[in-house]
């Protein structure tokens, strides 16, 4: 069998690695570097540039140069260059093909197999889209591996004798992943994952950009502004202040040039990003409580991703946990190294007994099912696989058609944690026909959810009495992930005013450290979500929960 390479396909940067003499080795690109910017430029004649040489075109040809495409994975969005249309998967495949090509040159052999990493919190649609990108790059995707789990593999291989509780905090260019796992003499047991697919360094860049200037619709000015903002952010990780200088950035209406000259201090920057950084505390606490652990139980914290170099991000992680965060792994390269280790386990270049890995499904998966209510019938979310179940997992449940003599049903699969299906994400649906007509409640239907080791779901349904069954890979292409809610805007939601006193009181308690197990934070977040989604009833009932919690704390 041929060799398998590991690829960290990142929002900002990508890396590839493979096993050489039993250890992970980073693969240099055509410029001899191990880190490749995730940028693709498509030339007029269809020629493709990837990495640093493509990044140069961000300023001169932003119309046919693509960056941060990972955030569009699985969105169904269309990208355009020279009048041609491209899916995000096609652009991602160009990056993958480039990295595989670099590996071919470096190793002197053909590469057709890869392990590709994704954020643990990636949805089913995003995982499928990533696998599709691999396929378009002529790669057999042998495994889709969760990024924090990859970091744990890298740490685990270097520390085979250790028995410890580990928290991986991965804040990259576009995503946040938090994973809690137990390491026991080479056995890596992932307990829980939590995160945010729309939070990362690019959001910090955007905050700085907004503070510097308004680029209007001028794409070139926007790119210059973005570059300056990122330079500023990175400089502030070590320095106390940074001078941004952008001469002749824009032309005003009267034809006069507009330049930007501004000094940004670290203290100022920390205030700007405070709310976003604070918002990463909740996923840490939720992952811990899902794992049945408390901050005091954690022995090791692995900081992964370029954005963990920001001092106030580190401070937040340290404050929230008992163990001091340490640079125990390389924040930029550890995910690719872990992907290579997984590749090594699959190809046999690392002995199976050395490292054993279990991972979890980060979302609750289930179907929409009709429930008879006192006043009306309601469609509710009925969980089948609970979040943080060890994978692969197969679970089944019995249902009945809702009306008399119904001969077909549509089974709609959702992921999420709310009983209200509207709040969860629809993954797709399958139709089961040929149900023998019977009185309601008489003809059971079995629904089976199979969630595989790549995090991809298959749904099967069968009529128990006849054995007639259908099985479908849920087709999720084209299902748009729900846009992430900006919780900081909750106060402008309809009817938010009457919630302010309770939320303020709870936030004060949280700030004073009364919310040890994070319950208050969760309820506050859910109220804000409900308000933003204009779910008044839900918000009201959550407020009662919150008031009860506050009462208990007195
Ligand atoms: N010294 C630094 N200080 C602050 N931010 C930094 C520093 N170095 C890199 N970054 C930021 O880290 C981000 C890139 O990190 P990384 O390469 O880990 O992300 P990625 O793997 O591409 O993204 P993701 O994992 O979210 O898909 C960028 O936003 C970059 O600006
Ligand atoms: Mg990353």
XYZ file of N, CA and C in Angstrom, residues 2 67 71 74 77 102 150-151 160 164 196 330 370 386 398 488 553:
51
model
N 0.352 2.303 -0.659
C 1.158 3.519 -0.741
C 1.024 4.337 0.549
N -8.983 33.812 -0.177
C -8.398 33.488 1.118
C -9.514 33.118 2.090
N -13.941 28.986 5.760
C -15.165 29.395 6.460
C -16.401 29.218 5.588
N -18.946 23.878 2.735
C -20.279 23.290 2.898
C -21.417 24.295 2.879
N -22.125 28.278 -1.147
C -21.848 29.574 -1.761
C -21.015 29.407 -3.048
N 3.629 18.990 -3.358
C 4.864 19.273 -2.617
C 5.391 17.986 -1.983
N -6.016 15.625 16.849
C -4.706 15.506 16.201
C -3.621 16.065 17.122
N -3.905 17.218 17.745
C -2.926 17.809 18.665
C -2.658 16.848 19.818
N 4.165 8.993 26.026
C 3.429 7.728 26.072
C 3.163 7.206 27.483
N -3.035 11.554 32.294
C -3.446 12.910 32.665
C -4.730 13.346 31.999
N -16.799 26.884 18.369
C -17.513 27.891 17.591
C -16.849 27.927 16.218
N 3.915 22.602 19.408
C 4.080 23.747 18.512
C 2.691 24.180 18.041
N -43.439 14.313 15.716
C -44.677 15.003 16.048
C -45.147 14.566 17.424
N -26.696 11.144 21.526
C -26.453 12.305 22.387
C -25.052 12.855 22.160
N -37.666 3.460 17.962
C -38.921 3.151 17.268
C -39.855 4.361 17.251
N -23.467 39.661 21.150
C -23.235 40.985 21.737
C -24.364 41.947 21.367
N -28.513 30.968 44.580
C -27.162 31.440 44.893
C -27.141 32.410 46.053
